[in-house]
Amino acid sequence: MSTPQRLRFAPSPTGYLHIGGARTALFNWLYARRHHAVFILRIEDTDRERSTAASVQAILDGLRWLGIDWDEGPYFQTERLPVYREWSEKLISRGLAYRCYCTREILEERRAAFEREKRTYRYEGTCRNLPSYPADKPHVVRFKMPQGPGSLSFTDLVIGKISKEYSDLDDFVLLRGDGIPLYNFGAVADDHTMGVTLVGRGQEHINSTFPQLAIYQALGWQLPQFAHFPLILGPDREKLSKRRHPEADVMLHARNGILPEALLNFIVRLGWSHGDDEVISREQMIEWFDFEHVGSTSGVWNPDKLLWLNQHYLKTLSPALIAQRLVPFLEQKGLSVAGFPRLEGVVIALRPRAKTLKEMADMAAYFLTRGVKLDPAAAAKHLTGDSLKLLQEVQARLVKLRNWEAAAIETTLKSVAEHAKVGLGKVAQPVRVAVTGSTVSPGIGETLELVGRDEALARIDAALRYQPAARA
């Protein structure tokens, strides 16, 4: 039996889980699940000033909410510092890296001088061939890039073959003076020691791949495959960023009442496609996903499509599941579902109208309260004169109704309308205002059934006692 492939998602915990990071995790996870590979979660927390425990938790929460699980980890780079020190010393001992004693101030002066001349600064190799390298003097460890003609290249699973000349790279820093690895070195050391065979990440990391290739070659390590995914652009066609685009926060969508199924479906289509399919289940994603159909052009955020997908899943997922997910949004509004047996029915009634769980909770409020606040304009229009007489007749018949179900309730209202020789709307609308407080609701029979007999009759009675002075 062949050894399974190994993939990883390696976010930096410097804030919430970004949509781009979630898409990267999703693509790797889908490939791993389809090919029975191992999916590793690694937290690259070496930016000690910006990395926080809260950000780590935000990343874990975001992945769990999306249903992206992992087989190994989470590993933390700050717990692996001896690994980086060991490999940096091996590189030094083999003449492939060296200790550099140039201070930050000196380097900044050199860089500023180059910028004044509008030239790109590359480290000159000042410490590259020093006769001795005292280990106790403050220093960083730099990689010794090959000099002279030559290039580095790799064949990307998405983009194809990409190359860069040695001369375009300088002797980059592997390890800081405090033993913290820079991204290129830490990623390579971890990917090798963790046996990663396929590195999938965003296109913004393409330039980082070349110094990483140099490290792999210097140490004689087997290269993983690489797949670089297209960028995600905001509605303004700029790169989706934490600073400019609030929608970049995965959990903002959770708080706004977006379903994880909808967000997954939405982001998987930002860079990957399967024919003309727009609605794609998690199971289909796993069955169909490949890198062949990951595009190289950027995906653009479309909030209308996300809402369309969310409403689709509100309509098609089981009412029991939607009801379960609706509860926190109801509780945020101070509404208790304890002892309310008809929440699934409320979901069925409202999901043709609601686009988010938040909207559904707003619409559902009158089902879970005692009494209802009447909209003054609706009451002024529908709870006066002949309308009140019709409402009285409805009340008299509903009190006697034995079977409190939508069909029986609607039959009763039709009977009142026929007797009064008016359209059903003339009867239903005063009832709707009395029971819901407004002129908009699901079908009137369904609405009254879900509100419940006692509560509906109590609200109708209160509406009949609604005085003109109160309306004013």
Coordinates of C-alpha atoms in Angstrom, one line a residue:
M1 CA 0.0 0.0 0.0
S2 CA 1.4 3.4 -1.0
T3 CA 2.1 6.1 1.7
P4 CA -0.8 8.6 1.9
Q5 CA -0.2 12.1 0.7
R6 CA 0.1 14.8 3.4
L7 CA -1.2 18.4 3.1
R8 CA -1.4 21.2 5.5
F9 CA -3.0 24.5 6.4
A10 CA -0.7 26.9 8.1
P11 CA -2.3 30.2 9.2
S12 CA -0.7 32.9 11.2
P13 CA -2.8 33.8 14.3
T14 CA -2.8 37.6 13.9
G15 CA -6.5 38.1 13.7
Y16 CA -9.7 36.3 12.7
L17 CA -9.9 33.5 10.1
H18 CA -9.7 35.3 6.8
I19 CA -12.0 34.2 3.9
G20 CA -8.8 33.6 1.8
G21 CA -7.4 31.4 4.5
A22 CA -10.6 29.5 4.8
R23 CA -10.6 28.9 1.0
T24 CA -7.0 27.7 1.2
A25 CA -7.9 25.4 4.1
L26 CA -11.0 24.2 2.1
F27 CA -9.1 23.4 -1.1
N28 CA -6.4 21.4 0.8
W29 CA -9.1 19.7 2.9
L30 CA -11.2 18.7 -0.1
Y31 CA -8.1 17.2 -1.9
A32 CA -7.1 15.4 1.3
R33 CA -10.6 13.9 1.8
R34 CA -11.0 12.9 -1.8
H35 CA -7.6 11.2 -2.0
H36 CA -7.6 9.8 1.6
A37 CA -4.6 12.0 2.4
V38 CA -3.6 13.4 5.8
F39 CA -4.6 17.0 6.5
I40 CA -2.4 18.8 9.0
L41 CA -3.2 22.0 10.9
R42 CA -0.1 24.1 11.8
I43 CA -0.2 27.4 13.5
E44 CA 2.7 29.7 12.4
D45 CA 2.8 31.8 15.5
T46 CA 6.3 33.2 15.2
D47 CA 5.2 36.8 15.0
R48 CA 5.2 37.2 18.7
E49 CA 4.1 40.9 18.6
R50 CA 0.9 40.1 16.7
S51 CA 0.1 36.5 17.4
T52 CA -2.4 36.0 20.2
A53 CA -4.2 33.1 21.9
A54 CA -7.5 34.8 20.9
S55 CA -6.5 34.7 17.3
V56 CA -5.6 31.0 17.6
Q57 CA -9.1 30.4 19.0
A58 CA -10.7 32.5 16.3
I59 CA -9.0 30.3 13.6
L60 CA -10.1 27.1 15.3
D61 CA -13.6 28.4 15.8
G62 CA -13.8 29.4 12.2
L63 CA -12.6 26.0 10.9
R64 CA -14.9 24.1 13.2
W65 CA -17.9 26.2 12.2
L66 CA -17.2 25.5 8.5
G67 CA -16.8 21.8 9.3
I68 CA -13.2 21.6 8.2
D69 CA -11.5 19.1 10.5
W70 CA -7.9 18.0 10.7
D71 CA -6.1 14.7 11.2
E72 CA -3.0 16.1 12.9
G73 CA -2.2 19.2 15.0
P74 CA -2.6 21.9 15.7
Y75 CA 1.2 22.2 15.8
F76 CA 2.7 25.5 16.9
Q77 CA 6.0 26.8 15.5
T78 CA 6.9 28.5 18.8
E79 CA 7.0 25.0 20.3
R80 CA 9.4 23.8 17.6
L81 CA 12.3 26.3 17.9
P82 CA 14.9 23.5 18.5
V83 CA 14.1 22.1 15.1
Y84 CA 14.9 25.3 13.3
R85 CA 18.1 25.8 15.4
E86 CA 19.3 22.3 14.5
W87 CA 18.8 22.7 10.8
S88 CA 20.3 26.2 10.7
E89 CA 23.4 24.8 12.4
K90 CA 23.6 22.0 9.9
L91 CA 23.4 24.5 7.0
I92 CA 26.2 26.6 8.6
S93 CA 28.4 23.5 9.1
R94 CA 28.0 22.5 5.5
G95 CA 28.9 26.0 4.2
L96 CA 25.4 26.6 3.0
A97 CA 24.5 29.4 5.5
Y98 CA 26.4 31.9 7.7
R99 CA 26.1 34.1 10.7
C100 CA 25.5 37.7 9.8
Y101 CA 26.4 40.5 12.2
C102 CA 25.0 43.5 10.3
T103 CA 22.7 45.4 12.6
R104 CA 19.2 46.5 11.7
E105 CA 20.3 50.1 11.8
I106 CA 23.1 49.5 9.3
L107 CA 20.7 47.6 7.0
E108 CA 18.1 50.3 7.2
E109 CA 20.7 52.9 6.2
R110 CA 21.8 50.9 3.2
R111 CA 18.2 50.3 2.1
A112 CA 17.3 54.0 2.5
A113 CA 20.3 54.9 0.3
F114 CA 19.2 52.5 -2.4
E115 CA 15.6 53.9 -2.3
R116 CA 16.9 57.4 -2.7
E117 CA 18.5 56.2 -5.9
K118 CA 15.3 54.3 -6.9
R119 CA 17.1 51.0 -6.8
T120 CA 16.0 47.7 -5.3
Y121 CA 18.1 46.8 -2.3
R122 CA 19.5 43.3 -1.9
Y123 CA 21.8 42.3 0.9
E124 CA 25.4 42.6 -0.4
G125 CA 26.8 39.6 1.4
T126 CA 29.0 41.6 3.8
C127 CA 29.3 38.7 6.2
R128 CA 29.2 36.0 3.6
N129 CA 33.0 35.2 3.7
L130 CA 34.1 36.3 7.1
P131 CA 37.1 34.3 8.4
S132 CA 35.4 33.5 11.6
Y133 CA 31.8 33.5 12.9
P134 CA 31.6 33.9 16.7
A135 CA 28.4 32.3 17.9
D136 CA 28.1 34.4 21.0
K137 CA 27.9 37.7 19.2
P138 CA 24.4 38.9 18.2
H139 CA 23.6 37.7 14.7
V140 CA 21.1 36.3 12.3
V141 CA 21.6 33.3 10.1
R142 CA 21.5 33.9 6.4
F143 CA 21.2 31.4 3.6
K144 CA 24.1 31.4 1.1
M145 CA 22.4 31.7 -2.3
P146 CA 24.3 30.1 -5.2
Q147 CA 26.2 32.8 -7.2
G148 CA 26.6 33.0 -10.9
P149 CA 24.2 31.8 -13.7
G150 CA 21.4 29.5 -12.8
S151 CA 17.8 29.5 -11.9
L152 CA 15.2 27.9 -9.7
S153 CA 12.0 26.5 -11.2
F154 CA 9.0 24.4 -10.3
T155 CA 5.8 23.2 -12.0
D156 CA 2.8 24.5 -10.2
L157 CA -0.3 22.3 -10.3
V158 CA -2.4 25.4 -11.1
I159 CA -0.2 27.8 -13.0
G160 CA 2.3 25.5 -14.7
K161 CA 6.1 26.0 -14.8
I162 CA 7.6 29.1 -13.1
S163 CA 11.2 30.1 -12.9
K164 CA 13.4 32.7 -11.2
E165 CA 17.1 33.5 -11.7
Y166 CA 19.6 33.1 -8.8
S167 CA 20.6 36.7 -9.4
D168 CA 17.0 37.8 -8.4
L169 CA 17.5 36.5 -4.9
D170 CA 19.8 37.7 -2.1
D171 CA 21.2 35.9 0.9
F172 CA 18.0 35.9 2.8
V173 CA 17.6 35.5 6.6
L174 CA 16.7 32.0 7.9
L175 CA 16.8 32.6 11.6
R176 CA 16.6 35.7 13.7
G177 CA 18.9 36.4 16.6
D178 CA 16.3 35.3 19.1
G179 CA 16.0 31.9 17.4
I180 CA 12.7 32.6 15.6
P181 CA 12.7 31.4 12.0
L182 CA 11.5 33.6 9.2
Y183 CA 8.6 32.3 7.1
N184 CA 10.6 30.7 4.3
F185 CA 12.8 28.7 6.6
G186 CA 10.2 27.7 9.2
A187 CA 7.8 26.6 6.5
V188 CA 10.4 24.4 4.8
A189 CA 11.7 22.9 8.0
D190 CA 8.2 22.1 9.1
D191 CA 6.9 20.8 5.8
H192 CA 9.9 18.5 5.5
T193 CA 9.8 17.1 9.1
M194 CA 6.0 16.7 8.9
G195 CA 6.3 14.9 5.6
V196 CA 4.2 17.3 3.7
T197 CA 3.9 16.2 0.0
L198 CA 1.7 18.9 -1.4
V199 CA 1.7 22.6 -0.5
G200 CA -1.5 24.4 -1.5
R201 CA -1.6 28.1 -0.7
G202 CA -2.4 31.5 -2.2
Q203 CA -0.7 33.1 -5.2
E204 CA 0.8 35.8 -3.0
H205 CA 3.2 33.1 -1.8
I206 CA 4.7 32.4 -5.2
N207 CA 7.7 34.5 -4.7
S208 CA 8.4 32.8 -1.4
T209 CA 8.5 29.5 -3.1
F210 CA 11.9 30.2 -4.8
P211 CA 14.0 30.7 -1.6
Q212 CA 12.2 27.7 -0.2
L213 CA 13.3 25.7 -3.3
A214 CA 16.8 26.8 -2.6
I215 CA 16.6 25.4 1.0
Y216 CA 15.2 22.1 -0.2
Q217 CA 18.0 21.8 -2.8
A218 CA 20.7 22.7 -0.3
L219 CA 19.6 20.1 2.2
G220 CA 18.9 17.5 -0.4
W221 CA 15.3 17.2 0.6
Q222 CA 12.6 15.9 -1.7
L223 CA 10.4 18.7 -3.0
P224 CA 6.7 18.7 -2.4
Q225 CA 4.3 19.5 -5.1
F226 CA 3.0 23.1 -5.1
A227 CA -0.4 24.6 -6.0
H228 CA -1.0 28.3 -5.8
F229 CA -4.6 29.5 -5.7
P230 CA -5.9 32.7 -7.2
L231 CA -6.6 35.8 -5.1
I232 CA -10.0 36.8 -3.9
L233 CA -11.1 40.3 -4.7
G234 CA -13.6 42.4 -2.8
P235 CA -16.7 43.9 -4.5
D236 CA -14.4 46.9 -5.3
R237 CA -12.1 44.6 -7.3
E238 CA -9.3 45.2 -4.8
K239 CA -7.6 42.3 -2.9
L240 CA -9.9 41.1 -0.1
S241 CA -8.2 42.5 3.0
K242 CA -8.9 42.7 6.7
R243 CA -8.4 46.5 6.6
R244 CA -10.8 47.3 3.8
H245 CA -13.3 44.5 3.7
P246 CA -15.3 43.5 6.7
E247 CA -16.6 40.5 4.7
A248 CA -13.1 39.0 4.9
D249 CA -14.0 37.8 8.4
V250 CA -15.4 34.2 8.3
M251 CA -17.2 34.5 11.6
L252 CA -18.8 37.8 10.7
H253 CA -20.9 35.8 8.3
A254 CA -21.8 33.3 11.1
R255 CA -22.9 36.2 13.2
N256 CA -24.9 37.6 10.3
G257 CA -26.9 34.4 10.0
I258 CA -25.1 32.9 7.0
L259 CA -25.1 29.1 7.1
P260 CA -21.7 27.3 6.9
E261 CA -23.0 25.2 4.0
A262 CA -23.7 28.4 2.0
L263 CA -20.4 30.0 2.8
L264 CA -18.5 26.8 1.9
N265 CA -20.4 26.6 -1.4
F266 CA -19.7 30.2 -2.1
I267 CA -15.9 30.2 -1.4
V268 CA -15.3 26.9 -3.2
R269 CA -16.5 28.7 -6.4
L270 CA -14.1 31.6 -5.9
G271 CA -11.4 30.0 -8.0
W272 CA -12.6 26.5 -8.7
S273 CA -15.5 25.3 -10.8
H274 CA -17.3 22.1 -11.9
G275 CA -19.0 22.8 -15.1
D276 CA -21.9 25.1 -14.7
D277 CA -22.8 23.8 -11.2
E278 CA -23.6 26.6 -8.7
V279 CA -25.1 24.7 -5.8
I280 CA -22.6 22.1 -4.7
S281 CA -22.9 20.1 -1.5
R282 CA -20.0 19.2 0.7
E283 CA -20.2 15.6 -0.5
Q284 CA -20.0 16.7 -4.1
M285 CA -17.1 19.0 -3.4
I286 CA -15.2 16.0 -2.0
E287 CA -16.1 13.8 -5.0
W288 CA -15.3 16.4 -7.6
F289 CA -12.5 18.6 -6.3
D290 CA -9.2 18.7 -8.2
F291 CA -6.5 21.2 -9.0
E292 CA -7.0 20.9 -12.7
H293 CA -10.1 23.1 -12.5
V294 CA -8.6 25.7 -10.1
G295 CA -8.3 28.8 -12.2
S296 CA -5.4 31.3 -12.2
T297 CA -7.6 34.4 -12.4
S298 CA -8.9 36.1 -9.2
G299 CA -12.4 35.4 -7.9
V300 CA -14.6 38.4 -7.0
W301 CA -16.8 38.6 -3.9
N302 CA -20.5 38.8 -4.8
P303 CA -22.7 39.4 -1.8
D304 CA -25.9 38.8 -3.7
K305 CA -24.8 35.3 -4.7
L306 CA -23.9 34.5 -1.1
L307 CA -27.4 35.5 0.0
W308 CA -28.9 33.5 -2.8
L309 CA -27.0 30.4 -1.8
N310 CA -27.9 31.0 1.8
Q311 CA -31.6 31.2 1.1
H312 CA -31.3 28.0 -1.0
Y313 CA -29.8 26.1 2.0
L314 CA -32.4 27.7 4.4
K315 CA -35.1 26.1 2.1
T316 CA -33.4 22.8 1.5
L317 CA -31.7 21.7 4.7
S318 CA -33.8 19.9 7.3
P319 CA -36.2 22.2 9.3
A320 CA -34.9 20.5 12.5
L321 CA -31.3 21.6 11.7
I322 CA -32.3 25.1 10.7
A323 CA -34.4 25.4 13.9
Q324 CA -31.4 24.3 16.0
R325 CA -29.2 27.0 14.4
L326 CA -32.0 29.6 14.7
V327 CA -32.1 29.3 18.5
P328 CA -29.1 31.5 19.3
F329 CA -30.4 34.3 17.1
L330 CA -33.8 34.1 18.9
E331 CA -32.0 34.2 22.2
Q332 CA -30.0 37.2 21.2
K333 CA -33.4 39.0 20.8
G334 CA -34.4 37.9 24.3
L335 CA -36.8 35.2 23.0
S336 CA -37.0 31.9 24.7
V337 CA -37.8 28.7 22.8
A338 CA -38.3 26.7 26.0
G339 CA -41.6 25.0 25.9
F340 CA -42.4 26.2 22.4
P341 CA -43.1 23.0 20.4
R342 CA -43.6 24.5 16.9
L343 CA -40.2 26.0 16.0
E344 CA -39.7 23.7 13.0
G345 CA -43.1 24.8 11.7
V346 CA -42.0 28.4 12.1
V347 CA -38.9 27.6 10.1
I348 CA -41.0 26.0 7.3
A349 CA -43.3 29.0 7.3
L350 CA -40.6 31.6 7.1
R351 CA -37.8 30.2 5.0
P352 CA -39.4 31.2 1.6
R353 CA -39.0 34.8 2.8
A354 CA -35.9 34.9 4.9
K355 CA -32.4 35.2 3.4
T356 CA -30.5 34.7 6.7
L357 CA -31.0 33.2 10.1
K358 CA -30.9 36.8 11.5
E359 CA -33.7 37.8 9.2
M360 CA -35.6 34.7 10.2
A361 CA -35.2 35.5 13.9
D362 CA -36.6 39.0 13.3
M363 CA -39.6 37.5 11.4
A364 CA -40.2 34.8 14.0
A365 CA -40.4 37.1 17.0
Y366 CA -44.2 37.3 17.2
F367 CA -44.5 33.5 17.3
L368 CA -42.7 33.4 20.6
T369 CA -44.1 36.3 22.5
R370 CA -47.2 36.8 24.6
G371 CA -49.1 39.6 23.0
V372 CA -48.0 41.6 20.1
K373 CA -47.3 45.3 19.4
L374 CA -49.6 46.6 16.7
D375 CA -48.1 48.7 13.9
P376 CA -50.1 52.0 14.2
A377 CA -50.4 52.5 10.5
A378 CA -51.6 48.9 10.0
A379 CA -54.1 49.2 12.8
A380 CA -55.4 52.5 11.5
K381 CA -56.1 50.9 8.1
H382 CA -57.3 47.4 9.1
L383 CA -58.8 47.7 12.6
T384 CA -61.6 50.1 12.0
G385 CA -65.3 50.1 11.1
D386 CA -66.4 47.1 9.0
S387 CA -63.0 45.4 9.5
L388 CA -63.6 45.2 13.2
K389 CA -67.0 43.7 12.6
L390 CA -65.5 41.0 10.4
L391 CA -62.8 40.4 13.1
Q392 CA -65.5 40.0 15.7
E393 CA -67.2 37.4 13.5
V394 CA -63.9 35.6 13.0
Q395 CA -63.3 35.5 16.7
A396 CA -66.8 34.1 17.4
R397 CA -66.2 31.2 14.9
L398 CA -62.6 30.5 15.9
V399 CA -63.5 30.1 19.5
K400 CA -65.8 27.2 18.5
L401 CA -63.2 25.6 16.2
R402 CA -62.2 22.2 17.5
N403 CA -59.4 21.4 15.0
W404 CA -56.8 24.2 15.3
E405 CA -55.0 23.6 12.1
A406 CA -54.2 25.8 9.1
A407 CA -56.7 24.2 6.7
A408 CA -59.6 24.4 9.2
I409 CA -58.6 28.0 10.2
E410 CA -58.6 29.1 6.5
T411 CA -61.9 27.4 5.9
T412 CA -63.4 29.4 8.8
L413 CA -62.1 32.7 7.4
K414 CA -63.4 31.9 3.9
S415 CA -66.8 31.2 5.4
V416 CA -66.8 34.6 7.1
A417 CA -65.8 36.3 3.8
E418 CA -68.5 34.4 1.9
H419 CA -71.2 35.3 4.4
A420 CA -70.2 39.0 4.3
K421 CA -69.8 38.9 0.5
V422 CA -66.3 40.3 0.6
G423 CA -63.0 39.0 -0.7
L424 CA -60.9 36.8 1.6
G425 CA -58.3 39.6 2.0
K426 CA -60.9 41.8 3.7
V427 CA -61.1 39.2 6.4
A428 CA -57.6 37.8 6.5
Q429 CA -55.8 41.2 6.8
P430 CA -57.5 42.4 10.0
V431 CA -56.8 39.0 11.5
R432 CA -53.2 39.2 10.3
V433 CA -52.7 42.6 11.9
A434 CA -54.4 41.5 15.1
V435 CA -52.2 38.4 15.5
T436 CA -48.8 39.5 14.1
G437 CA -49.0 43.3 14.5
S438 CA -48.3 43.9 10.8
T439 CA -49.6 43.3 7.4
V440 CA -47.0 40.7 6.3
S441 CA -46.8 37.1 7.4
P442 CA -46.9 33.6 6.0
G443 CA -50.3 32.2 5.0
I444 CA -53.0 33.3 7.6
G445 CA -54.0 29.8 8.5
E446 CA -50.4 28.6 8.9
T447 CA -49.7 31.7 11.0
L448 CA -52.5 31.2 13.4
E449 CA -51.8 27.5 13.8
L450 CA -48.1 28.3 14.7
V451 CA -49.0 31.2 17.1
G452 CA -51.3 28.7 18.9
R453 CA -55.1 28.8 19.8
D454 CA -55.0 30.5 23.1
E455 CA -52.4 33.1 22.1
A456 CA -54.1 33.9 18.8
L457 CA -57.5 34.3 20.4
A458 CA -56.0 36.5 23.1
R459 CA -54.4 38.8 20.5
I460 CA -57.6 39.0 18.5
D461 CA -59.5 40.0 21.7
A462 CA -56.8 42.6 22.4
A463 CA -57.2 44.0 18.9
L464 CA -60.9 44.3 19.3
R465 CA -60.4 46.4 22.4
Y466 CA -57.8 48.6 20.6
Q467 CA -59.1 52.2 21.0
P468 CA -58.8 55.0 18.5
A469 CA -57.1 57.2 21.1
A470 CA -54.4 54.6 21.4
R471 CA -54.0 54.6 17.6
A472 CA -53.3 58.3 17.7

